[in-house]
């Protein structure tokens, strides 16, 4: 028998926080994936909500392209508040 | 465990196969990789990495996963015989954790391009290795206490530095594992204290357990540094952060006082405090025994593998039922 599909597991640690990737599980279907995720990743109150997503459904950026993908942000310093010079006397800005 | 580079066949000396493999790779890529690792950056699954790094990691992580899985067997044997409901609930939770550790680690290894099926197959066929410690028998309840205290204690010593391993999925799995291991060691030491402070017979049981588990626990750190040919490269790659002998020394230094507190004797006539080095000197490890166990000659190696294969085969109907259920639902969706 070959492996069941892989599912990525995301846990919301508590209300107010985003779901965060914690690992993966193999399972034949979504219900089993959720059950396995619970048993594997939340044995100690690690979360209040679980997501499972088929790994093959995730679209990822290419690490070899991380230059072209993320570089444009680096030469646009004016996007950061520290770029602007405001006299010291001016408060609350 | 937990350890590292235990090949059934002896490894070719450092350099030999590495150069061959590295030679076929783009030197600029290799150099960039080495620089990233040296700068303590994390390597992630889709990043370029040398083939030797990938292979070494697959072996190391899958061996570690197998150890977690096989490690459930000696303790699982004692679940029905735990001396109280409290101890039974604790042991059950610990064994379940070890299963979880195996799963975290298999997942981490899979990100390197191996499959769960391949790894399980390698374990069941006897091709893959797992920690030597699990090929010793658990004769009394005190052995379960000793395992938690000493074996999980040694495992923690090995695993804590690996939370900073250079391979991201491995490091993250180690963070989860380490969070859970502390309870394993504490419950074992607590159970040992109860026995050590119990009836004369219970105390004898506790002492007998430490007598049998002390040396195999020290062997868990792997061969001495001068006989550990891959250590240097693994340290450079940050997939090993401290050497076998360094970790072993640390383990002895923190564990001996714990034994003393419990009124138990460490079975080593050569053990003595060395003021100058600020640590214990301890006796020579029987490496012949260690290598014999690595070769699969451990006292209960065959039983362990049989128990593992039986569990897999006896559970086949569950996997088949899950498949059938999924197929039925999929068919219904189409209809
Ligand atoms: Fe574990
Ligand atoms: Fe453990």
Tab-separated table of C-alpha atoms and ligand atoms in Angstrom:
chain	number	residue	atom	x	y	z
A	1	UNK	CA	0.000	0.000	0.000
A	2	UNK	CA	1.397	3.403	-0.851
A	3	UNK	CA	1.234	6.432	1.422
A	4	UNK	CA	-1.968	8.321	2.047
A	5	UNK	CA	-1.967	11.938	0.852
A	6	UNK	CA	-0.107	14.477	2.972
A	7	UNK	CA	-2.009	17.268	4.756
A	8	UNK	CA	-0.490	20.383	6.275
A	9	UNK	CA	-1.725	21.184	9.757
A	10	UNK	CA	-2.389	24.693	11.115
A	11	UNK	CA	-3.304	25.470	14.719
A	12	UNK	CA	-4.827	28.582	16.266
A	13	UNK	CA	-3.216	28.637	19.704
A	14	UNK	CA	-5.909	30.823	21.242
A	15	UNK	CA	-8.595	33.265	20.251
A	16	UNK	CA	-7.169	36.397	18.655
A	17	UNK	CA	-4.166	34.682	17.065
A	18	UNK	CA	-3.758	33.491	13.488
A	19	UNK	CA	-3.512	29.845	12.582
A	20	UNK	CA	0.092	28.761	12.390
A	21	UNK	CA	1.690	25.890	10.508
A	22	UNK	CA	2.785	23.129	12.908
A	23	UNK	CA	3.523	20.098	10.725
A	24	UNK	CA	1.768	17.531	8.605
A	25	UNK	CA	-0.058	14.220	8.702
A	26	UNK	CA	-0.951	11.461	6.256
A	27	UNK	CA	-4.630	10.598	5.946
A	28	UNK	CA	-6.974	9.143	3.323
A	29	UNK	CA	-9.576	11.909	3.687
A	30	UNK	CA	-10.242	15.268	5.329
A	31	UNK	CA	-12.035	13.923	8.412
A	32	UNK	CA	-9.232	11.499	9.187
A	33	UNK	CA	-6.703	14.237	8.518
A	34	UNK	CA	-8.416	16.387	11.116
A	35	UNK	CA	-8.508	13.515	13.624
A	36	UNK	CA	-4.846	12.707	13.100
A	37	UNK	CA	-3.953	16.378	13.368
A	38	UNK	CA	-5.754	16.587	16.697
A	39	UNK	CA	-4.037	13.472	18.087
A	40	UNK	CA	-0.626	14.430	16.787
A	41	UNK	CA	-0.436	18.169	17.371
A	42	UNK	CA	-2.865	19.118	20.137
A	43	UNK	CA	-2.398	16.689	23.017
A	44	UNK	CA	-1.746	19.506	25.493
A	45	UNK	CA	-4.197	22.312	24.854
A	46	UNK	CA	-1.995	23.661	22.078
A	47	UNK	CA	-4.956	25.066	20.247
A	48	UNK	CA	-8.586	26.064	19.967
A	49	UNK	CA	-8.923	25.563	16.216
A	50	UNK	CA	-7.356	23.323	13.572
A	51	UNK	CA	-7.040	23.612	9.802
A	52	UNK	CA	-5.839	20.856	7.506
A	53	UNK	CA	-4.981	21.560	3.891
A	54	UNK	CA	-3.882	19.039	1.316
A	55	UNK	CA	-0.176	19.681	0.799
A	56	UNK	CA	-0.555	19.380	-2.957
A	57	UNK	CA	-3.017	22.303	-2.885
A	58	UNK	CA	-0.441	24.701	-1.488
A	59	UNK	CA	1.189	27.024	-3.981
A	60	UNK	CA	4.617	28.149	-2.805
A	61	UNK	CA	6.993	30.814	-4.036
A	62	UNK	CA	10.280	29.612	-5.476
A	63	UNK	CA	13.228	30.132	-3.115
A	64	UNK	CA	15.562	30.536	-6.120
A	65	UNK	CA	13.414	33.479	-7.166
A	66	UNK	CA	13.329	35.074	-3.744
A	67	UNK	CA	15.560	37.873	-5.042
A	68	UNK	CA	13.228	39.081	-7.788
A	69	UNK	CA	10.179	38.226	-5.684
A	70	UNK	CA	11.053	40.165	-2.559
A	71	UNK	CA	13.736	42.642	-3.613
A	72	UNK	CA	11.442	45.447	-4.778
A	73	UNK	CA	10.607	46.063	-1.128
A	74	UNK	CA	14.230	46.833	-0.250
A	75	UNK	CA	14.718	49.886	-2.457
A	76	UNK	CA	11.523	51.598	-1.378
A	77	UNK	CA	12.672	52.939	1.960
A	78	UNK	CA	10.050	55.693	1.743
A	79	UNK	CA	7.530	52.991	2.684
A	80	UNK	CA	8.875	53.079	6.217
A	81	UNK	CA	8.047	55.771	8.793
A	82	UNK	CA	11.717	56.281	9.673
A	83	UNK	CA	12.343	57.675	6.162
A	84	UNK	CA	10.717	60.974	7.107
A	85	UNK	CA	12.452	63.692	9.028
A	86	UNK	CA	10.191	65.420	11.492
A	87	UNK	CA	11.614	68.095	13.841
A	88	UNK	CA	11.959	66.937	17.454
A	89	UNK	CA	9.606	69.648	18.707
A	90	UNK	CA	6.717	68.040	16.913
A	91	UNK	CA	5.102	65.473	19.229
A	92	UNK	CA	2.813	62.506	18.799
A	93	UNK	CA	3.773	61.684	15.227
B	1	UNK	CA	17.575	9.089	20.180
B	2	UNK	CA	18.789	10.247	19.430
B	3	UNK	CA	22.085	9.447	17.981
B	4	UNK	CA	23.674	10.104	14.950
B	5	UNK	CA	25.587	8.363	12.255
B	6	UNK	CA	25.356	4.768	13.458
B	7	UNK	CA	25.777	2.817	10.311
B	8	UNK	CA	25.560	-0.920	10.322
B	9	UNK	CA	28.361	-0.860	7.808
B	10	UNK	CA	31.286	1.295	8.706
B	11	UNK	CA	31.276	4.642	6.961
B	12	UNK	CA	33.978	5.450	4.465
B	13	UNK	CA	36.357	7.974	5.970
B	14	UNK	CA	35.391	11.628	5.968
B	15	UNK	CA	36.032	13.222	2.641
B	16	UNK	CA	35.995	10.116	0.434
B	17	UNK	CA	32.391	10.012	-0.790
B	18	UNK	CA	31.738	13.618	0.084
B	19	UNK	CA	34.206	14.967	-2.411
B	20	UNK	CA	32.854	12.622	-5.030
B	21	UNK	CA	29.330	13.894	-4.482
B	22	UNK	CA	30.321	17.513	-3.977
B	23	UNK	CA	32.516	17.300	-7.055
B	24	UNK	CA	29.472	16.863	-9.249
B	25	UNK	CA	27.821	19.898	-7.747
B	26	UNK	CA	28.173	23.525	-8.712
B	27	UNK	CA	30.966	24.877	-6.462
B	28	UNK	CA	29.285	28.266	-6.264
B	29	UNK	CA	26.095	26.709	-4.930
B	30	UNK	CA	28.043	24.591	-2.453
B	31	UNK	CA	29.945	27.625	-1.261
B	32	UNK	CA	26.787	29.702	-0.852
B	33	UNK	CA	25.181	26.850	1.064
B	34	UNK	CA	28.167	26.440	3.390
B	35	UNK	CA	28.183	30.193	4.038
B	36	UNK	CA	24.488	30.219	4.932
B	37	UNK	CA	24.901	27.304	7.315
B	38	UNK	CA	28.010	28.829	8.870
B	39	UNK	CA	26.004	32.004	9.493
B	40	UNK	CA	23.410	29.927	11.397
B	41	UNK	CA	20.765	30.454	8.761
B	42	UNK	CA	18.053	27.830	8.423
B	43	UNK	CA	17.843	25.675	5.334
B	44	UNK	CA	14.278	25.004	4.212
B	45	UNK	CA	12.934	22.131	2.081
B	46	UNK	CA	12.985	23.872	-1.296
B	47	UNK	CA	16.373	25.515	-0.822
B	48	UNK	CA	19.320	24.124	-2.705
B	49	UNK	CA	21.422	21.761	-0.605
B	50	UNK	CA	24.301	19.370	-1.318
B	51	UNK	CA	23.226	15.787	-1.908
B	52	UNK	CA	25.406	14.605	0.973
B	53	UNK	CA	23.635	16.999	3.365
B	54	UNK	CA	20.267	15.721	2.204
B	55	UNK	CA	21.288	12.079	2.522
B	56	UNK	CA	22.881	12.499	5.916
B	57	UNK	CA	19.792	14.270	7.203
B	58	UNK	CA	17.395	11.671	5.824
B	59	UNK	CA	19.415	9.008	7.607
B	60	UNK	CA	19.718	10.945	10.843
B	61	UNK	CA	16.090	12.080	11.029
B	62	UNK	CA	14.615	8.744	9.990
B	63	UNK	CA	16.801	6.880	12.493
B	64	UNK	CA	15.605	9.272	15.119
B	65	UNK	CA	11.969	8.681	14.061
B	66	UNK	CA	12.440	4.896	14.121
B	67	UNK	CA	13.876	5.172	17.630
B	68	UNK	CA	10.782	6.984	18.840
B	69	UNK	CA	8.543	4.335	17.300
B	70	UNK	CA	10.526	1.326	18.540
B	71	UNK	CA	10.872	3.084	21.892
B	72	UNK	CA	7.140	2.648	22.414
B	73	UNK	CA	7.543	-1.132	22.554
B	74	UNK	CA	9.426	-1.734	25.825
B	75	UNK	CA	7.197	0.735	27.645
B	76	UNK	CA	4.020	-0.442	25.932
B	77	UNK	CA	4.719	-3.861	27.429
B	78	UNK	CA	4.184	-2.382	30.881
B	79	UNK	CA	0.982	-0.411	30.376
B	80	UNK	CA	-1.238	-3.259	31.580
B	81	UNK	CA	1.110	-3.969	34.492
B	82	UNK	CA	1.607	-0.428	35.790
B	83	UNK	CA	1.282	-0.503	39.586
B	84	UNK	CA	-1.545	2.047	39.860
B	85	UNK	CA	-4.129	3.806	37.747
B	86	UNK	CA	-2.084	7.003	38.068
B	87	UNK	CA	1.049	5.309	36.720
B	88	UNK	CA	-0.947	3.669	33.965
B	89	UNK	CA	-2.412	6.973	32.773
B	90	UNK	CA	1.061	8.560	32.851
B	91	UNK	CA	2.690	5.725	30.931
B	92	UNK	CA	-0.074	5.705	28.352
B	93	UNK	CA	0.388	9.443	27.795
B	94	UNK	CA	4.156	9.034	27.514
B	95	UNK	CA	3.923	6.222	24.985
B	96	UNK	CA	1.452	8.275	22.957
B	97	UNK	CA	3.922	11.178	22.998
B	98	UNK	CA	6.677	8.924	21.658
B	99	UNK	CA	4.394	7.908	18.803
B	100	UNK	CA	3.827	11.608	18.142
B	101	UNK	CA	7.585	12.248	18.156
B	102	UNK	CA	8.018	9.555	15.540
B	103	UNK	CA	5.367	11.225	13.392
B	104	UNK	CA	6.870	14.732	13.686
B	105	UNK	CA	10.205	13.328	12.625
B	106	UNK	CA	8.938	11.206	9.742
B	107	UNK	CA	7.230	14.351	8.420
B	108	UNK	CA	10.476	16.292	8.710
B	109	UNK	CA	12.347	13.561	6.813
B	110	UNK	CA	9.673	13.488	4.120
B	111	UNK	CA	10.343	17.138	3.305
B	112	UNK	CA	13.743	15.926	2.049
B	113	UNK	CA	12.152	13.759	-0.623
B	114	UNK	CA	11.885	10.363	1.002
B	115	UNK	CA	8.488	8.755	1.601
B	116	UNK	CA	6.875	7.410	4.752
B	117	UNK	CA	6.455	4.084	2.992
B	118	UNK	CA	10.162	3.821	2.201
B	119	UNK	CA	11.149	4.620	5.765
B	120	UNK	CA	8.695	2.157	7.352
B	121	UNK	CA	9.825	-0.473	4.875
B	122	UNK	CA	13.477	0.151	5.766
B	123	UNK	CA	12.684	-0.227	9.461
B	124	UNK	CA	10.687	-3.428	9.037
B	125	UNK	CA	13.198	-5.058	6.722
B	126	UNK	CA	15.960	-4.430	9.252
B	127	UNK	CA	17.825	-2.132	6.868
B	128	UNK	CA	17.335	0.974	8.983
B	129	UNK	CA	18.700	1.409	12.427
B	130	UNK	CA	17.301	2.766	15.631
B	131	UNK	CA	18.740	3.519	19.027
B	132	UNK	CA	20.640	0.630	20.585
B	133	UNK	CA	18.979	1.289	23.930
B	134	UNK	CA	15.687	-0.301	22.934
B	135	UNK	CA	17.260	-3.685	22.369
B	136	UNK	CA	17.635	-4.226	26.103
B	137	UNK	CA	14.820	-5.961	28.006
B	138	UNK	CA	12.536	-4.286	30.559
B	139	UNK	CA	12.422	-6.871	33.344
B	140	UNK	CA	10.678	-5.058	36.202
B	141	UNK	CA	8.579	-1.966	36.826
B	142	UNK	CA	11.731	-0.213	38.025
B	143	UNK	CA	13.036	-0.493	34.450
B	144	UNK	CA	10.197	1.746	33.296
B	145	UNK	CA	11.200	4.289	35.929
B	146	UNK	CA	14.846	3.989	34.860
B	147	UNK	CA	13.952	4.455	31.192
B	148	UNK	CA	12.058	7.670	31.870
B	149	UNK	CA	14.812	9.053	34.043
B	150	UNK	CA	17.945	7.862	32.213
B	151	UNK	CA	16.919	7.102	28.629
B	152	UNK	CA	14.648	10.096	28.177
B	153	UNK	CA	17.213	12.105	30.134
B	154	UNK	CA	19.922	11.152	27.652
B	155	UNK	CA	17.542	11.794	24.770
B	156	UNK	CA	16.859	15.311	26.064
B	157	UNK	CA	20.584	15.963	26.311
B	158	UNK	CA	20.933	14.970	22.657
B	159	UNK	CA	17.867	16.778	21.425
B	160	UNK	CA	18.066	20.162	23.099
B	161	UNK	CA	21.009	21.345	20.945
B	162	UNK	CA	19.224	20.044	17.826
B	163	UNK	CA	16.534	22.676	18.276
B	164	UNK	CA	19.164	24.843	16.599
B	165	UNK	CA	19.864	22.367	13.797
B	166	UNK	CA	20.359	24.021	10.432
B	167	UNK	CA	17.496	22.192	8.740
B	168	UNK	CA	14.301	24.093	9.564
B	169	UNK	CA	11.760	21.238	9.660
B	170	UNK	CA	14.113	19.158	11.836
B	171	UNK	CA	14.774	22.018	14.240
B	172	UNK	CA	11.048	22.756	14.531
B	173	UNK	CA	10.232	19.100	15.182
B	174	UNK	CA	12.906	19.111	17.902
B	175	UNK	CA	11.314	22.128	19.572
B	176	UNK	CA	8.034	20.240	19.877
B	177	UNK	CA	9.768	17.068	21.043
B	178	UNK	CA	11.820	18.847	23.696
B	179	UNK	CA	8.725	20.535	25.113
B	180	UNK	CA	7.221	17.122	25.708
B	181	UNK	CA	10.286	15.221	26.905
B	182	UNK	CA	10.645	16.991	30.209
B	183	UNK	CA	7.534	15.292	31.596
B	184	UNK	CA	8.936	11.923	30.471
B	185	UNK	CA	12.090	12.331	32.468
B	186	UNK	CA	10.396	13.765	35.537
B	187	UNK	CA	7.778	11.034	35.777
B	188	UNK	CA	10.560	8.440	35.526
B	189	UNK	CA	12.673	10.016	38.230
B	190	UNK	CA	9.628	10.419	40.462
B	191	UNK	CA	8.739	6.736	40.034
B	192	UNK	CA	12.366	5.871	40.825
B	193	UNK	CA	12.261	7.976	44.007
B	194	UNK	CA	9.128	6.165	45.167
B	195	UNK	CA	10.866	2.810	44.756
B	196	UNK	CA	14.135	4.014	46.245
B	197	UNK	CA	12.267	5.172	49.345
B	198	UNK	CA	10.045	2.101	49.511
B	199	UNK	CA	10.466	-1.340	51.025
B	200	UNK	CA	13.923	-2.976	50.972
B	201	UNK	CA	12.693	-5.101	48.085
B	202	UNK	CA	11.568	-2.054	46.092
B	203	UNK	CA	14.876	-0.360	46.759
B	204	UNK	CA	16.701	-3.450	45.498
B	205	UNK	CA	14.581	-3.322	42.350
B	206	UNK	CA	15.484	0.332	41.803
B	207	UNK	CA	19.194	-0.373	42.267
B	208	UNK	CA	19.028	-3.371	39.962
B	209	UNK	CA	17.427	-1.209	37.266
B	210	UNK	CA	20.097	1.499	37.420
B	211	UNK	CA	22.742	-1.236	37.384
B	212	UNK	CA	21.435	-2.514	34.073
B	213	UNK	CA	20.465	0.785	32.427
B	214	UNK	CA	23.381	3.047	33.355
B	215	UNK	CA	25.901	1.878	30.785
B	216	UNK	CA	23.486	1.436	27.885
B	217	UNK	CA	22.302	5.006	28.590
B	218	UNK	CA	25.861	6.310	28.285
B	219	UNK	CA	26.189	4.417	24.995
B	220	UNK	CA	23.190	6.321	23.628
B	221	UNK	CA	25.489	9.255	22.885
B	222	UNK	CA	27.248	7.170	20.276
B	223	UNK	CA	30.890	6.183	19.770
B	224	UNK	CA	33.708	8.245	21.250
B	225	UNK	CA	34.644	11.348	19.277
B	226	UNK	CA	37.857	9.845	17.898
B	227	UNK	CA	35.823	7.011	16.372
B	228	UNK	CA	33.049	9.164	15.035
B	229	UNK	CA	34.262	10.037	11.537
B	230	UNK	CA	31.279	12.153	10.501
B	231	UNK	CA	31.195	14.355	13.561
B	232	UNK	CA	33.318	17.115	12.083
B	233	UNK	CA	31.237	17.478	8.964
B	234	UNK	CA	27.954	17.238	10.856
B	235	UNK	CA	29.110	19.920	13.268
B	236	UNK	CA	30.069	22.150	10.349
B	237	UNK	CA	26.657	21.600	8.817
B	238	UNK	CA	25.007	22.348	12.170
B	239	UNK	CA	23.080	19.089	12.181
B	240	UNK	CA	25.028	18.102	15.232
B	241	UNK	CA	25.835	20.858	17.668
B	242	UNK	CA	27.891	19.129	20.339
B	243	UNK	CA	30.088	16.062	20.129
B	244	UNK	CA	29.165	12.653	21.550
B	245	UNK	CA	31.737	12.884	24.327
B	246	UNK	CA	30.712	16.416	25.311
B	247	UNK	CA	27.077	15.394	25.621
B	248	UNK	CA	27.964	12.213	27.495
B	249	UNK	CA	30.017	14.184	30.014
B	250	UNK	CA	27.175	16.632	30.576
B	251	UNK	CA	24.770	13.765	31.122
B	252	UNK	CA	27.007	12.106	33.701
B	253	UNK	CA	27.540	15.409	35.508
B	254	UNK	CA	23.848	16.135	35.977
B	255	UNK	CA	22.672	12.556	36.545
B	256	UNK	CA	25.119	11.357	39.216
B	257	UNK	CA	23.828	13.842	41.838
B	258	UNK	CA	20.250	12.773	40.996
B	259	UNK	CA	21.195	9.150	41.698
B	260	UNK	CA	22.850	10.193	44.956
B	261	UNK	CA	19.758	12.085	46.017
B	262	UNK	CA	17.689	8.953	45.472
B	263	UNK	CA	20.175	6.939	47.527
B	264	UNK	CA	21.118	4.843	44.508
B	265	UNK	CA	24.619	3.855	43.448
B	266	UNK	CA	25.883	4.438	39.931
B	267	UNK	CA	27.428	1.106	38.880
B	268	UNK	CA	30.857	2.496	38.044
B	269	UNK	CA	33.760	1.872	40.455
B	270	UNK	CA	35.876	4.403	38.553
B	271	UNK	CA	33.423	7.249	38.989
B	272	UNK	CA	34.948	10.186	40.835
B	273	UNK	CA	34.598	13.944	40.954
B	274	UNK	CA	37.391	15.770	39.198
B	275	UNK	CA	37.684	19.188	40.769
B	276	UNK	CA	40.071	20.485	38.101
B	277	UNK	CA	37.744	19.824	35.179
B	278	UNK	CA	34.601	20.542	37.194
B	279	UNK	CA	33.073	17.230	36.140
B	280	UNK	CA	33.127	13.525	36.838
B	281	UNK	CA	35.713	11.087	35.607
B	282	UNK	CA	34.058	7.834	34.718
B	283	UNK	CA	34.979	4.316	33.681
B	284	UNK	CA	35.591	2.892	30.230
B	285	UNK	CA	32.481	2.025	28.224
B	286	UNK	CA	32.272	-1.495	26.812
B	287	UNK	CA	32.343	-0.519	23.136
B	288	UNK	CA	32.391	-4.137	22.046
B	289	UNK	CA	28.935	-4.505	23.529
B	290	UNK	CA	27.830	-1.259	21.879
B	291	UNK	CA	28.934	-2.308	18.390
B	292	UNK	CA	27.350	-5.743	18.883
B	293	UNK	CA	24.015	-4.093	19.679
B	294	UNK	CA	24.425	-1.761	16.674
B	295	UNK	CA	24.906	-4.865	14.518
B	296	UNK	CA	21.552	-6.128	15.789
B	297	UNK	CA	22.837	-8.496	18.442
B	298	UNK	CA	21.042	-6.763	21.308
B	299	UNK	CA	19.357	-9.070	23.829
B	300	UNK	CA	15.840	-8.458	22.508
B	301	UNK	CA	16.482	-7.026	19.018
B	302	UNK	CA	14.561	-9.792	17.267
B	303	UNK	CA	11.579	-9.552	19.625
B	304	UNK	CA	11.389	-5.800	19.132
B	305	UNK	CA	11.328	-6.077	15.352
B	306	UNK	CA	8.789	-8.877	15.467
B	307	UNK	CA	6.541	-6.858	17.798
B	308	UNK	CA	6.844	-3.865	15.482
B	309	UNK	CA	6.028	-5.869	12.337
B	310	UNK	CA	3.139	-7.630	14.071
B	311	UNK	CA	1.692	-4.286	15.133
B	312	UNK	CA	1.922	-3.061	11.535
B	313	UNK	CA	0.368	-6.211	10.068
B	314	UNK	CA	-2.314	-6.570	12.739
B	315	UNK	CA	-3.293	-2.959	12.115
B	316	UNK	CA	-3.604	-3.433	8.361
B	317	UNK	CA	-7.385	-3.847	8.565
B	318	UNK	CA	-7.686	-0.368	10.076
B	319	UNK	CA	-5.811	1.174	7.173
B	320	UNK	CA	-7.846	-0.850	4.694
B	321	UNK	CA	-11.101	0.192	6.361
B	322	UNK	CA	-10.055	3.853	6.173
B	323	UNK	CA	-9.299	3.438	2.478
B	324	UNK	CA	-12.630	1.719	1.840
B	325	UNK	CA	-14.469	4.451	3.716
B	326	UNK	CA	-12.762	7.139	1.670
B	327	UNK	CA	-13.499	5.298	-1.596
B	328	UNK	CA	-17.169	4.916	-0.655
B	329	UNK	CA	-17.503	8.619	0.136
B	330	UNK	CA	-15.720	9.618	-3.054
B	331	UNK	CA	-18.051	7.373	-5.081
B	332	UNK	CA	-21.085	8.893	-3.388
B	333	UNK	CA	-19.867	12.384	-4.267
B	334	UNK	CA	-19.573	11.451	-7.939
B	335	UNK	CA	-23.049	9.851	-7.982
C	1	LIG	FE1	10.552	10.963	22.385
C	2	LIG	FE1	10.440	10.569	25.651
